Each structure stands twice: as C-alpha cells, then as structure tokens.
Coordinates of C-alpha atoms in Angstrom, one line a residue:
Chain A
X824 CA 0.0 0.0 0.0
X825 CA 1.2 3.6 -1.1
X826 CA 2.2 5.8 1.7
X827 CA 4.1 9.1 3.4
X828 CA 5.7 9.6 6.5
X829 CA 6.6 13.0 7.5
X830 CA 9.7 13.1 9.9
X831 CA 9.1 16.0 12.6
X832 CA 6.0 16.7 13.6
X833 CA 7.3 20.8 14.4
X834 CA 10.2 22.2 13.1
X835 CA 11.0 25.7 14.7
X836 CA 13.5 28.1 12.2
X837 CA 14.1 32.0 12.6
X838 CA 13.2 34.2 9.9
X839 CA 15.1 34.1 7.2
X840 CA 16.6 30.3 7.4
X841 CA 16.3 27.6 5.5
X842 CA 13.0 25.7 5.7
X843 CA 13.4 21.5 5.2
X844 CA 10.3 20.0 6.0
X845 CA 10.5 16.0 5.4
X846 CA 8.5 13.4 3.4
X847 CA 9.5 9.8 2.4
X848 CA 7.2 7.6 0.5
X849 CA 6.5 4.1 0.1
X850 CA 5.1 2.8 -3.4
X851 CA 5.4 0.0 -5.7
X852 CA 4.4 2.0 -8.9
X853 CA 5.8 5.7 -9.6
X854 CA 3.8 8.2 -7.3
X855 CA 1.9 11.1 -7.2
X856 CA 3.2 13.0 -4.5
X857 CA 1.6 16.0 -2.9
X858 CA 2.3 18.8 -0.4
X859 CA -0.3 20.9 1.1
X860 CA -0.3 23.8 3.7
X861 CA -3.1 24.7 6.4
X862 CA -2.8 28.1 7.8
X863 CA -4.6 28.4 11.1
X864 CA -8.4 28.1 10.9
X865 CA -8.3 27.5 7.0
X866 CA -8.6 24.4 4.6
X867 CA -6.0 22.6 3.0
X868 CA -4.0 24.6 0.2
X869 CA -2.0 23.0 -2.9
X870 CA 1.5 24.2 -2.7
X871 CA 3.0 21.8 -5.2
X872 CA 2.9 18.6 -6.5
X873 CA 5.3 15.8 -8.4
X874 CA 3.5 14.0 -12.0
X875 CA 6.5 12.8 -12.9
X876 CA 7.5 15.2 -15.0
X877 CA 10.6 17.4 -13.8
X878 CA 12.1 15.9 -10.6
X879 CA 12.5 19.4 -8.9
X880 CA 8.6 21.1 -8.4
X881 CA 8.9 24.6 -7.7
X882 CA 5.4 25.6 -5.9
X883 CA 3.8 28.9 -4.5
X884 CA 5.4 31.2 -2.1
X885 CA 8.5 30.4 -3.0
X886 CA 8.5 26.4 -2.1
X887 CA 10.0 24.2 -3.6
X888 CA 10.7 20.4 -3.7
X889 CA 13.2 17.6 -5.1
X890 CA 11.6 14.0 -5.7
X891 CA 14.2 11.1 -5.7
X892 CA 13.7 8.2 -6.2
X893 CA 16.6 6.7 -4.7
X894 CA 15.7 8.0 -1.1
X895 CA 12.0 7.0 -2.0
X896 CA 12.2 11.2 -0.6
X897 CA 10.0 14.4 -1.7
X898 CA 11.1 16.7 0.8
X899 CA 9.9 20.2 0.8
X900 CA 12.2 23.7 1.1
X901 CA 12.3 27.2 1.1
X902 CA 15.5 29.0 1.0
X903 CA 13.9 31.8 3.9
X904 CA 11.2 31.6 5.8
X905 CA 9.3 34.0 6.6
X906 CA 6.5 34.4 9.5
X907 CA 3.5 33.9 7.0
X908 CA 4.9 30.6 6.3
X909 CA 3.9 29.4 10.4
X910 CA 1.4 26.6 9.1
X911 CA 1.2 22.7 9.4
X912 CA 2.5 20.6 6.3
X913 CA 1.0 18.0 4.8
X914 CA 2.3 15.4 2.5
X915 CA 0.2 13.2 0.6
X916 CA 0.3 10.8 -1.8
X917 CA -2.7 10.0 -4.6
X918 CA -2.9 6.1 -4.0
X919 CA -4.9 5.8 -7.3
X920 CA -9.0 6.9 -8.0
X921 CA -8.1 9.9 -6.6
X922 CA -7.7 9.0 -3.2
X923 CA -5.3 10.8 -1.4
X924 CA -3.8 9.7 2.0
X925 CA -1.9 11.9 4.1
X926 CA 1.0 12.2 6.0
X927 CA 1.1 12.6 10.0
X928 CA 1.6 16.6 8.9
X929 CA 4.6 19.2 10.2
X930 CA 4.1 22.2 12.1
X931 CA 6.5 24.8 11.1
X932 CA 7.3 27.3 13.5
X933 CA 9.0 30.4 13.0
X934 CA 10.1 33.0 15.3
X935 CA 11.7 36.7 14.5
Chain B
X1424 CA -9.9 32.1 -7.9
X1425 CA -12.6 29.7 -8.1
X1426 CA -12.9 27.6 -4.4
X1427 CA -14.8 24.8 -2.8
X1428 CA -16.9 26.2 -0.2
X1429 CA -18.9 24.6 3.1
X1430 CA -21.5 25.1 5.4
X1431 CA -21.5 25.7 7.9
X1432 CA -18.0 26.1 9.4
X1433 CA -18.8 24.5 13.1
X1434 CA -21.8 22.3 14.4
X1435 CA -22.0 20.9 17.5
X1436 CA -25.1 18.6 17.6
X1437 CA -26.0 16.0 20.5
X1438 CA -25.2 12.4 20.1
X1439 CA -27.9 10.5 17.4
X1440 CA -28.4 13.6 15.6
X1441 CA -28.0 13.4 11.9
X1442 CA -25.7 15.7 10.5
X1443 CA -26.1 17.4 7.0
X1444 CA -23.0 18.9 5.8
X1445 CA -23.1 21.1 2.7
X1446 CA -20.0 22.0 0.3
X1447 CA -20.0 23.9 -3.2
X1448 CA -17.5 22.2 -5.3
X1449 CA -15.3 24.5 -7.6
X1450 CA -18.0 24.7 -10.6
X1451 CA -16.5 22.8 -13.9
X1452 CA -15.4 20.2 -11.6
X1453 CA -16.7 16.7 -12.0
X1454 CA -15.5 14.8 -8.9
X1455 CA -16.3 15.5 -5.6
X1456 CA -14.7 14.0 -1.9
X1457 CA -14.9 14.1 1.5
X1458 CA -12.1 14.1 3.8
X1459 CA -12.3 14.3 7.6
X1460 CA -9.5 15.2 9.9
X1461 CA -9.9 14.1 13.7
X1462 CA -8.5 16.6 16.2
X1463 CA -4.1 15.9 16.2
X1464 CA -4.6 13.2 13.7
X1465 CA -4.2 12.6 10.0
X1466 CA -6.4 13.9 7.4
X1467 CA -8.3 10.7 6.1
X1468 CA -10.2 10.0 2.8
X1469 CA -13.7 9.5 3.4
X1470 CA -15.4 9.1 -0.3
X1471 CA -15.2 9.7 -4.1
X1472 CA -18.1 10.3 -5.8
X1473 CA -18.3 10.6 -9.5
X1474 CA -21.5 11.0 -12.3
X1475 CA -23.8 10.5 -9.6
X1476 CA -22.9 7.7 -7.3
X1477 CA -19.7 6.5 -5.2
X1478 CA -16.7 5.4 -6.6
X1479 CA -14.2 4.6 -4.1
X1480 CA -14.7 4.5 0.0
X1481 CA -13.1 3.9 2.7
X1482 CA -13.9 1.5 5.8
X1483 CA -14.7 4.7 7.8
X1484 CA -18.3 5.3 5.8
X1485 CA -20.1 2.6 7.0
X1486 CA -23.9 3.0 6.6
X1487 CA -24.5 5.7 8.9
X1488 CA -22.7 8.1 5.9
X1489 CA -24.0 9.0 2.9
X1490 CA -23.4 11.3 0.1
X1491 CA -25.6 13.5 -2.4
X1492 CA -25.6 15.6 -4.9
X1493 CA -28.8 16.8 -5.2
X1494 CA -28.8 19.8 -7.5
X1495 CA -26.1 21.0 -10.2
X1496 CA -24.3 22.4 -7.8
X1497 CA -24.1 21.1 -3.8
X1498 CA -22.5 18.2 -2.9
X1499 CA -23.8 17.2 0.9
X1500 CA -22.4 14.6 3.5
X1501 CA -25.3 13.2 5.8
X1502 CA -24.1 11.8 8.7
X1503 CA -27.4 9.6 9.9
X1504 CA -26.9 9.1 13.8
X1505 CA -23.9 10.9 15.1
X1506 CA -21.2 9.1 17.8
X1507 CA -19.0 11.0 19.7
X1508 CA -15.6 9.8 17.4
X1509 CA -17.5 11.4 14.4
X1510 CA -16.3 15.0 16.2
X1511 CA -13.9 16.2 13.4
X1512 CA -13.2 18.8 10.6
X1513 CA -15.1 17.7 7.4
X1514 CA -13.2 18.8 4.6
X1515 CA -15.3 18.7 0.8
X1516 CA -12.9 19.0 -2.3
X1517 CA -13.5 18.5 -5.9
X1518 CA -11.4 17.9 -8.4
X1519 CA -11.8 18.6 -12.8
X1520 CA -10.4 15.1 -13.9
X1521 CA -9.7 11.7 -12.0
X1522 CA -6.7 10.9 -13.2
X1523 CA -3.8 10.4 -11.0
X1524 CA -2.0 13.2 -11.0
X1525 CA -4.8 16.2 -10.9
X1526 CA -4.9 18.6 -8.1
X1527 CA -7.6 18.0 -5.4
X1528 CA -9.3 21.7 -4.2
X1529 CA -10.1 21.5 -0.6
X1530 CA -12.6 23.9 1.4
X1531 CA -11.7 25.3 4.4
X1532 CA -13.8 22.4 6.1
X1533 CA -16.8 22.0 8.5
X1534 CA -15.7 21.7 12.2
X1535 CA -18.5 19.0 13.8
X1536 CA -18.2 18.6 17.6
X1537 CA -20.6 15.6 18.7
X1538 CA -21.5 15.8 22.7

C-alpha cells in the first residue's frame, strides 16, 4: 500500500533560514506526491505537487521540492522563511481513484 | 480564484443527531470527496463520488454516511446518527479530472463537535 511519513512533527527556524520540511514515501508504482499547507483556521491549500515530469517542483510562495527516487524522498524547502509561512505541512500521496492519504503533517514554527 | 466552499464552518449537535454537511464544489469540476480530519490526527479519505454515485470509499463510511448531490451544484455529506468519534473537521474538495496526477481543491472544512 502507497504511503508518506513526515519526519518531525514541528520544526522551529528564525526568519530568514532555511526551511526543510521532510516526506519519504513508500510505493510499488511511480507516485503522485503532494504537499499541502493549512494556515490556522483555513482548509487545506496546494502548494506543489510531483506527476513525474521534472524531478525538482517549484510551488507557491516560494516552495520548492526535489523527488528522488533513490531515497524514496519528496522533501519540501524554502531558502527563507518567513512568519507567514507558520502553518502545518502536509504530504500526501494520490494512491490511485483519486484517493489521497496523508501524511502525519509538520508544524513549522517560525520565530523573529 | 474559483474555491470549494462549506457550510456551515462549526456544528455541534448532540449524540444521534443526523448531521447534513453542505459544500460547493469549484463549478466545472466533475468529482467530488470528502475528507475528515480528527482533532491531532491525519487527514483521512472519506469518499469519491463521481456521475452520480460513489466510486471509491473507505472503511470509515459505513452506513450511517452517505453522500448527495442533489442539485447542479451542492454536494452534501449526511451523517445519519452521530457518535461521539465522528467529532472532526469535514473537509469537501472537488477535483476537474480523476486521473492520477490532478490537483484535489479543498474547502476550508466544516468543524462538527458531537456531545
């Protein structure tokens, strides 16, 4: 069965650093891989997603993330983060009929 | 930007009290979902629905859920005699195409509290 497991459930950065927020996923077949944000008292968002297509997805508000294959890894950065960005993470991967399932999600935290 | 949109954003309801809860999918989408996310846990896949019936569910809608779509443009989630573990955000989405790769549009979710 497809799956994601997000390593971290918060990771704290100060404005301005690097933001690594961390997905590994298990599948037999070549995945659709997902990340989504959720800003405090809002629904899920699409920030980017992997088709197979180019291996490095650039997303919205400056997001971006690599998919390899031989870490079975679509881990999600931003060069500097900025206090907007304080959200929970979620990756998720489409297990086919347009079922998505979810990772355990990442709270990013980011102080001044 | 086009969204998915739900009502009502909270209900709290007693214990064996059906539940309706309505969602406008994104308009020249064809397939719909519900999700539900239980307080500190991960946000699960409830149901597909597609040209008018179900096409994929999960073990968590057993026969006390059901779906709808009964006009051209709301897409409801009855919930027949609420439990106490059915407190949870809702969250509708639609999506233009099933295949694979397509992006999923969520609303910003229907918070249900069961007591």
């Amino acid at each position: 069965a497809q799956s994601v497991t997000q390593l971290g459930s918060h990771v704290s950065v100060s404005e301005g650093a690097l933001v690594l927020l961390r997905c590994n996923y298990s599948s037999s077949v070549p995945p659709y891989l997902f990340w989504y944000v959720q800003y405090p008292n809002q629904g899920l968002q699409l920030l980017l997603k992997y088709t197979s297509a180019a291996t490095l997805v650039k997303g919205i508000n400056g997001f971006e993330a690599e998919f390899k294959k031989s870490e079975t890894s679509f881990h999600l950065t931003k060069p500097s983060a900025h206090m907007s960005d304080a959200a929970e993470y979620f990756c998720a991967v489409n297990t086919g009929f347009q079922k998505l399932v979810f990772g355990t999600g990442t709270r990013l935290l980011v102080s001044p | 930007e086009p969204e998915v949109t739900q009502t009502p954003s909270h209900q709290v309801t007693q214990m064996g009290q059906e539940v309706i809860l309505r969602c406008v999918p994104i308009s020249n989408h064809l397939y719909f979902y519900w999700y539900r996310q239980i307080l500190g846990q991960k946000v699960e896949f409830l149901v597909s629905f597609y040209n008018n019936e179900i096409s994929e569910k999960s073990e968590i809608f057993d026969d006390q859920f059901s779906v709808e779509r009964p006009d051209g443009s709301n897409f409801t989630l009855k919930i027949r005699s609420t439990k106490l573990e059915d407190s949870a955000m809702y969250f509708c989405a639609s999506s233009e195409e099933g295949s694979n790769g397509n992006t999923i549009y969520f609303g910003e979710g229907s918070w249900l509290t069961v007591v």
